[in-house]
PDB file of C-alpha atoms in Angstrom:
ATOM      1  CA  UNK L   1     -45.879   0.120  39.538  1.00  0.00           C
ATOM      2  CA  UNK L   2     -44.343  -0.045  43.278  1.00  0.00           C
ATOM      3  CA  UNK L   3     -45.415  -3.674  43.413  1.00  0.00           C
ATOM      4  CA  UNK L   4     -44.106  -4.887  40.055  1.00  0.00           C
ATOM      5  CA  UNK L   5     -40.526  -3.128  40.687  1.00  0.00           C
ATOM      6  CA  UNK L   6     -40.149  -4.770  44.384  1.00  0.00           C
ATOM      7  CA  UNK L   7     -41.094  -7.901  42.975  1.00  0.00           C
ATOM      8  CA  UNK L   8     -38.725  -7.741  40.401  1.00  0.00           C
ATOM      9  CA  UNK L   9     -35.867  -6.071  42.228  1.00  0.00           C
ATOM     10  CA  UNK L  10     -36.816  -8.907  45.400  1.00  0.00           C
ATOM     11  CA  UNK L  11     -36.473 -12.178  42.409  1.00  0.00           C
ATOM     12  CA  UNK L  12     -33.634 -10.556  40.983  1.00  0.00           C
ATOM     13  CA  UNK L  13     -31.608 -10.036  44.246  1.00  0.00           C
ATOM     14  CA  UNK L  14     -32.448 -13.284  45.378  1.00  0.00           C
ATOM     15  CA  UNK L  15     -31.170 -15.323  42.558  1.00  0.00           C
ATOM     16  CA  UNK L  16     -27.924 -13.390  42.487  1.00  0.00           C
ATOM     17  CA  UNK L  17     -28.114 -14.161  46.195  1.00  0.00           C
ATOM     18  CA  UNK L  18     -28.236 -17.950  45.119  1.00  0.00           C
ATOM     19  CA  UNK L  19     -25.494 -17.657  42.300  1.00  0.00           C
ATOM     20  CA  UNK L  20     -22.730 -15.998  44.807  1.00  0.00           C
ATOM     21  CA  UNK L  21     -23.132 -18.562  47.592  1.00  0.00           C
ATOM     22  CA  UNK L  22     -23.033 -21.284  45.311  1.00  0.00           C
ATOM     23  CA  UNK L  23     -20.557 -20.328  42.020  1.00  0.00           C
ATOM     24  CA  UNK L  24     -16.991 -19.440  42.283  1.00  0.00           C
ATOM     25  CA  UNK L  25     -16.748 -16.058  40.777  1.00  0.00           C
ATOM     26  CA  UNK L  26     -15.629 -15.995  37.365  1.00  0.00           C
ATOM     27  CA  UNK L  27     -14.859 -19.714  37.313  1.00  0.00           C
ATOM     28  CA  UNK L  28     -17.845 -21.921  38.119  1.00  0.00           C
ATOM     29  CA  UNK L  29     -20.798 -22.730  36.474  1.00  0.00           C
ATOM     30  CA  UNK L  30     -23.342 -25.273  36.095  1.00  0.00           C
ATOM     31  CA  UNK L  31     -24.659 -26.645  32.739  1.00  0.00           C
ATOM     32  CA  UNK L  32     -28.383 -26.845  32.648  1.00  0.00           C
ATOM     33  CA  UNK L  33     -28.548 -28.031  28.680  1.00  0.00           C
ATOM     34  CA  UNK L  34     -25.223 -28.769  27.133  1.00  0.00           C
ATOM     35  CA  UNK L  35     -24.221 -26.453  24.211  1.00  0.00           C
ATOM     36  CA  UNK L  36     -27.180 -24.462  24.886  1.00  0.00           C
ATOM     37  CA  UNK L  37     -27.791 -22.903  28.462  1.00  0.00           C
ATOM     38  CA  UNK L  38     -25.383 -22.862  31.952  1.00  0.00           C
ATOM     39  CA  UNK L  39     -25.284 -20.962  35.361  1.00  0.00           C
ATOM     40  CA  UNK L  40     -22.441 -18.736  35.349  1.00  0.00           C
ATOM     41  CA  UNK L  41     -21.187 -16.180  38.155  1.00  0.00           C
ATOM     42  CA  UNK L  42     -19.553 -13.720  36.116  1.00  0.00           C
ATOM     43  CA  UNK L  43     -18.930  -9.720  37.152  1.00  0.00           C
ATOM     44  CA  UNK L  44     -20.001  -6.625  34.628  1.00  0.00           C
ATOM     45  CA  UNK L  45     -18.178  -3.683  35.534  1.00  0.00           C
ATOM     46  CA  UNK L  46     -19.197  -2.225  32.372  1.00  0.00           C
ATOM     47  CA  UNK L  47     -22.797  -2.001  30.536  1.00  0.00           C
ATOM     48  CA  UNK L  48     -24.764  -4.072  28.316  1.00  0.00           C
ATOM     49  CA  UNK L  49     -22.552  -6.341  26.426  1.00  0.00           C
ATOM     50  CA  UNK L  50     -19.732  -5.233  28.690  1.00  0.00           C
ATOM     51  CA  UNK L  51     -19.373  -1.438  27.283  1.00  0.00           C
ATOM     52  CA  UNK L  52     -17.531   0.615  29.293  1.00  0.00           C
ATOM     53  CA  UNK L  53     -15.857  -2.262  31.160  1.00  0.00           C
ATOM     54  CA  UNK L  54     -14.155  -0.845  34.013  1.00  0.00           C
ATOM     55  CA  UNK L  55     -16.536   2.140  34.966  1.00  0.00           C
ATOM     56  CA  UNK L  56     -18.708   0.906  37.508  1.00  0.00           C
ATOM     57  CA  UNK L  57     -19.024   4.076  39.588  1.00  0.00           C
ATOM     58  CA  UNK L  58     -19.917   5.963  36.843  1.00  0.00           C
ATOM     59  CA  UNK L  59     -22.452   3.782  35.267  1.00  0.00           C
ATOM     60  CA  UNK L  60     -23.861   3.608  38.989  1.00  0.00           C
ATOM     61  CA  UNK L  61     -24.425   7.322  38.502  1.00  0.00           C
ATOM     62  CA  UNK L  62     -25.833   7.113  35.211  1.00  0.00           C
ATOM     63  CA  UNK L  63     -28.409   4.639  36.971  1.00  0.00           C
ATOM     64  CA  UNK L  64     -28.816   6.694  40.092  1.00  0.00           C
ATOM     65  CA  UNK L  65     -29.922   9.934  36.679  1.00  0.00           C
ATOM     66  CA  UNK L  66     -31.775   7.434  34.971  1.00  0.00           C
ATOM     67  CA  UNK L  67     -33.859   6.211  38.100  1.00  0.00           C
ATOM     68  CA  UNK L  68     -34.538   9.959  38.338  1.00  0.00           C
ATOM     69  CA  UNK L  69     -35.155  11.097  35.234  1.00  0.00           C
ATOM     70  CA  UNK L  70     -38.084   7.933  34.867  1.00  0.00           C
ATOM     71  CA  UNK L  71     -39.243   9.090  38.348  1.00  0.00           C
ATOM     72  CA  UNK L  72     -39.851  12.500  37.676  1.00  0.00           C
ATOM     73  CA  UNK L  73     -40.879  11.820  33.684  1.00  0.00           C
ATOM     74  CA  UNK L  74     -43.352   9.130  34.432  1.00  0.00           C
ATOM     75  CA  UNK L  75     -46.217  11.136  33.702  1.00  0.00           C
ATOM     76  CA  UNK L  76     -44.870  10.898  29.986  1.00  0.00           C
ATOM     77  CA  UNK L  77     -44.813   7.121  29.524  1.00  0.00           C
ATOM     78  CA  UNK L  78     -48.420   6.268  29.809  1.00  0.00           C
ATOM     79  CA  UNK L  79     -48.423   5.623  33.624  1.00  0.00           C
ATOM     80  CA  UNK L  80     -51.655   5.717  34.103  1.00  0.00           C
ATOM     81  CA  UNK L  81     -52.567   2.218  32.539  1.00  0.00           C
ATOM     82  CA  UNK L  82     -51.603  -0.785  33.746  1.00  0.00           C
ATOM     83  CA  UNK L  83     -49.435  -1.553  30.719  1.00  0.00           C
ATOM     84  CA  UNK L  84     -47.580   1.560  31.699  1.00  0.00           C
ATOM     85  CA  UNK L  85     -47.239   0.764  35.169  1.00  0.00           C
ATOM     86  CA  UNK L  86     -45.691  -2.732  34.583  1.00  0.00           C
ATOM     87  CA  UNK L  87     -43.811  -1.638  32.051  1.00  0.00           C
ATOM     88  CA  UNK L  88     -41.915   1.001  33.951  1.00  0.00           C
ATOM     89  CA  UNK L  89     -42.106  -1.070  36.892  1.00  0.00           C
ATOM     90  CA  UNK L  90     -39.908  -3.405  35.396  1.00  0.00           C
ATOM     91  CA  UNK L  91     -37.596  -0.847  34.379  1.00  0.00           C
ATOM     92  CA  UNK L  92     -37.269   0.839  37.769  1.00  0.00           C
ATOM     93  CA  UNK L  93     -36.771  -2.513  39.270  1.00  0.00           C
ATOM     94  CA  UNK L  94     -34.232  -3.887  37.132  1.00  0.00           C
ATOM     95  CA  UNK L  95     -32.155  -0.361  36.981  1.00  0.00           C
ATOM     96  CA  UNK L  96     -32.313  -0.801  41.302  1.00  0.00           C
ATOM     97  CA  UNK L  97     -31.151  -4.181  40.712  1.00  0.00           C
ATOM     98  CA  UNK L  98     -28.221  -3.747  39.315  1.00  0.00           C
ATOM     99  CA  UNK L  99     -27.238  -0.227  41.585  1.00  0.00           C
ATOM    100  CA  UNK L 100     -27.530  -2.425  44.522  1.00  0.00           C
ATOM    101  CA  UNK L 101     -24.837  -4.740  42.595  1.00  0.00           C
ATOM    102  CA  UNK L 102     -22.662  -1.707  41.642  1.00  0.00           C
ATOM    103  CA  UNK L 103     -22.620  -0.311  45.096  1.00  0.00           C
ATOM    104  CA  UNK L 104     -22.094  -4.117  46.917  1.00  0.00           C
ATOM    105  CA  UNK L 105     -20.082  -5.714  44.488  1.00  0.00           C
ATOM    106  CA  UNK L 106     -18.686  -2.978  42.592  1.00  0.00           C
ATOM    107  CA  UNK L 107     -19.829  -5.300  39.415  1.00  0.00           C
ATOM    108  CA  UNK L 108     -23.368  -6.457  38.199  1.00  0.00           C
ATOM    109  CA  UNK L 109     -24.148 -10.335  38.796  1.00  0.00           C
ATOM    110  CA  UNK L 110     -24.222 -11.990  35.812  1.00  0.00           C
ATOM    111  CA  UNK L 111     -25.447 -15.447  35.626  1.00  0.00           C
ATOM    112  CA  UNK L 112     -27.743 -16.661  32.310  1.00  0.00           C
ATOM    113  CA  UNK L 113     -25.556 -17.789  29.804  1.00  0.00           C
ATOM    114  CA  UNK L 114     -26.898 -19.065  26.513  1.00  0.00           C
ATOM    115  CA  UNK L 115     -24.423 -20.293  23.802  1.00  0.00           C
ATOM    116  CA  UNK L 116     -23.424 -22.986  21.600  1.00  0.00           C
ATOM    117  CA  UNK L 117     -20.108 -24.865  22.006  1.00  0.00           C
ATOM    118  CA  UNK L 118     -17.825 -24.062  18.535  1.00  0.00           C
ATOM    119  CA  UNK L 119     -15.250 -26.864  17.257  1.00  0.00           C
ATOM    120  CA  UNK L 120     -12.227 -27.137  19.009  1.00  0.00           C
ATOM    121  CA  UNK L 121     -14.188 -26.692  22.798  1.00  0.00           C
ATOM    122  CA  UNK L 122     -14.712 -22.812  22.534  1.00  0.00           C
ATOM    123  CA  UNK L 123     -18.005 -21.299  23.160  1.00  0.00           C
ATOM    124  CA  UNK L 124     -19.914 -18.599  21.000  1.00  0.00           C
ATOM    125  CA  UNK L 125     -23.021 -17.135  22.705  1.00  0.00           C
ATOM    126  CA  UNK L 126     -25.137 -14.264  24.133  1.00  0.00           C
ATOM    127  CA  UNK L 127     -23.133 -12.694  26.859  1.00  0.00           C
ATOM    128  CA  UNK L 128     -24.522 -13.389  30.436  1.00  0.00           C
ATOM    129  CA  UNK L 129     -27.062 -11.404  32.091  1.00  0.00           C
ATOM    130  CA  UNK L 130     -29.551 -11.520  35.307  1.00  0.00           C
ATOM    131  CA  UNK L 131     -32.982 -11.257  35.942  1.00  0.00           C
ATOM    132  CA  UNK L 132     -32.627  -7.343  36.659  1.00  0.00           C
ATOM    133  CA  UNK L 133     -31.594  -7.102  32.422  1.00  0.00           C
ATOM    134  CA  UNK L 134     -34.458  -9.281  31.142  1.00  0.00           C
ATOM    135  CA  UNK L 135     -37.228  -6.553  33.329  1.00  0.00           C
ATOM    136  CA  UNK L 136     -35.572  -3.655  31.845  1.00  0.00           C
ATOM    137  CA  UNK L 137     -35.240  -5.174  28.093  1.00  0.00           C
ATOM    138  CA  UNK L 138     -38.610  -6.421  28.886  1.00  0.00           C
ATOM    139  CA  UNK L 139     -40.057  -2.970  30.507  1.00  0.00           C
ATOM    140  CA  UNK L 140     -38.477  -1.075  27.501  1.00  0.00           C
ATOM    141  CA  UNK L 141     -39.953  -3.182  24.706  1.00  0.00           C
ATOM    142  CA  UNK L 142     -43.159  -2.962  26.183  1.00  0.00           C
ATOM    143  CA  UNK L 143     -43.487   0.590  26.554  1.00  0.00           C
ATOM    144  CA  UNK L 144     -42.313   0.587  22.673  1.00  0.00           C
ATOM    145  CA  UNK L 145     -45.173  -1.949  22.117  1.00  0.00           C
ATOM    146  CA  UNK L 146     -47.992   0.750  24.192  1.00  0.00           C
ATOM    147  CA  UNK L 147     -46.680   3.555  22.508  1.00  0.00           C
ATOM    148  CA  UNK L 148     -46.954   2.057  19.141  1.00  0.00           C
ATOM    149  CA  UNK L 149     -50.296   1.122  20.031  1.00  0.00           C
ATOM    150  CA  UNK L 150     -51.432   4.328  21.146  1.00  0.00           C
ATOM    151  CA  UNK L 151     -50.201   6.030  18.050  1.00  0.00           C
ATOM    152  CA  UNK L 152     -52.126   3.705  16.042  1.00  0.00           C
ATOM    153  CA  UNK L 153     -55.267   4.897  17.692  1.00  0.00           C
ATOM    154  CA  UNK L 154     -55.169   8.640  17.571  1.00  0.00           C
ATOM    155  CA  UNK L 155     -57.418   9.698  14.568  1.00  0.00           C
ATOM    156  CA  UNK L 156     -55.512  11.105  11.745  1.00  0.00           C
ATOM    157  CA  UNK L 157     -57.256  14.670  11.916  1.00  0.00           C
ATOM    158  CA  UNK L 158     -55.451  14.942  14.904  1.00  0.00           C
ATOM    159  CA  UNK L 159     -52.250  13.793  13.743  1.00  0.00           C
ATOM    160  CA  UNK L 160     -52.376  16.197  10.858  1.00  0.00           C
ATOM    161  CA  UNK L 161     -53.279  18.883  13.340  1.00  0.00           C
ATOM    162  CA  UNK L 162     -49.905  18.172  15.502  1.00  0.00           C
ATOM    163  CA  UNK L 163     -47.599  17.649  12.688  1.00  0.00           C
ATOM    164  CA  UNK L 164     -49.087  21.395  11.161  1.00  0.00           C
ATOM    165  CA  UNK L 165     -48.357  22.861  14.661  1.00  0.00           C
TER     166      UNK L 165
END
């Protein structure tokens, strides 16, 4: 679990690393596949999608409670398999990720912008995000995915034996 969350919190500072030395904030980019995907170095002070735009220190202490409550709660999310360890590894490394941005940036790096360009020279896309969101989209799924799984295989005598209790 330690090993999967330094490896993704090491990629994910390291690209944002890249992005800052070599975008202008806000403004520059770099178009990988026109209409499609770019390199952008835009700032989140908000959540996914932007939410709470503006509240940086408190989503940095909603990450800081989060990072906690996973620590402490492990035991619950099938951390004893190695599905379970990646999977939460991901998470803690991607939620670290993006504190580290909060705290040196007050903003989260955003950089991977997919869209399509709209008559008239606008854009419509997926907002921008980092390597830090794609672990902890990623880390979340999959511990959906191993808790579906393991649901599937208890036998239903014992299901019937919970859901009576």
């Amino acid at each position: 679990m330690a090993l999967v969350a330094a490896s993704v919190l090491a990629l994910d500072q390291l690209t944002k690393f890249i992005v800052v030395r070599q975008l202008q904030f806000e403004v520059g980019q770099k178009i990988i596949i026109d209409g499609f995907f770019k390199f952008v170095y835009w700032g989140n002070t908000g959540a996914a999608w932007s939410f709470f735009r503006g509240h940086n220190d408190l989503l940095a202490l909603v990450a800081v409670a989060a990072l906690l409550a996973l620590y402490f709660s492990r035991h619950h999310f099938d951390s004893h398999t190695l599905g379970g360890q990646i999977s939460l590894g991901l998470v803690f490394g991607g939620i670290a990720g993006n504190l580290i941005d909060r705290f040196r940036f007050d903003h989260v790096v955003d950089f991977l912008r997919f869209y399509m360009n709209r008559r008239g020279g606008s854009e419509i896309g997926f907002p921008a995000f980092n390597v830090a969101d794609s672990a902890i989209c990623t880390g979340v799924g999959l511990m959906f995915l191993l808790s579906w799984r393991n649901e599937a295989k208890v036998p239903a005598s014992e299901t019937a034996a919970k859901e009576g209790a």
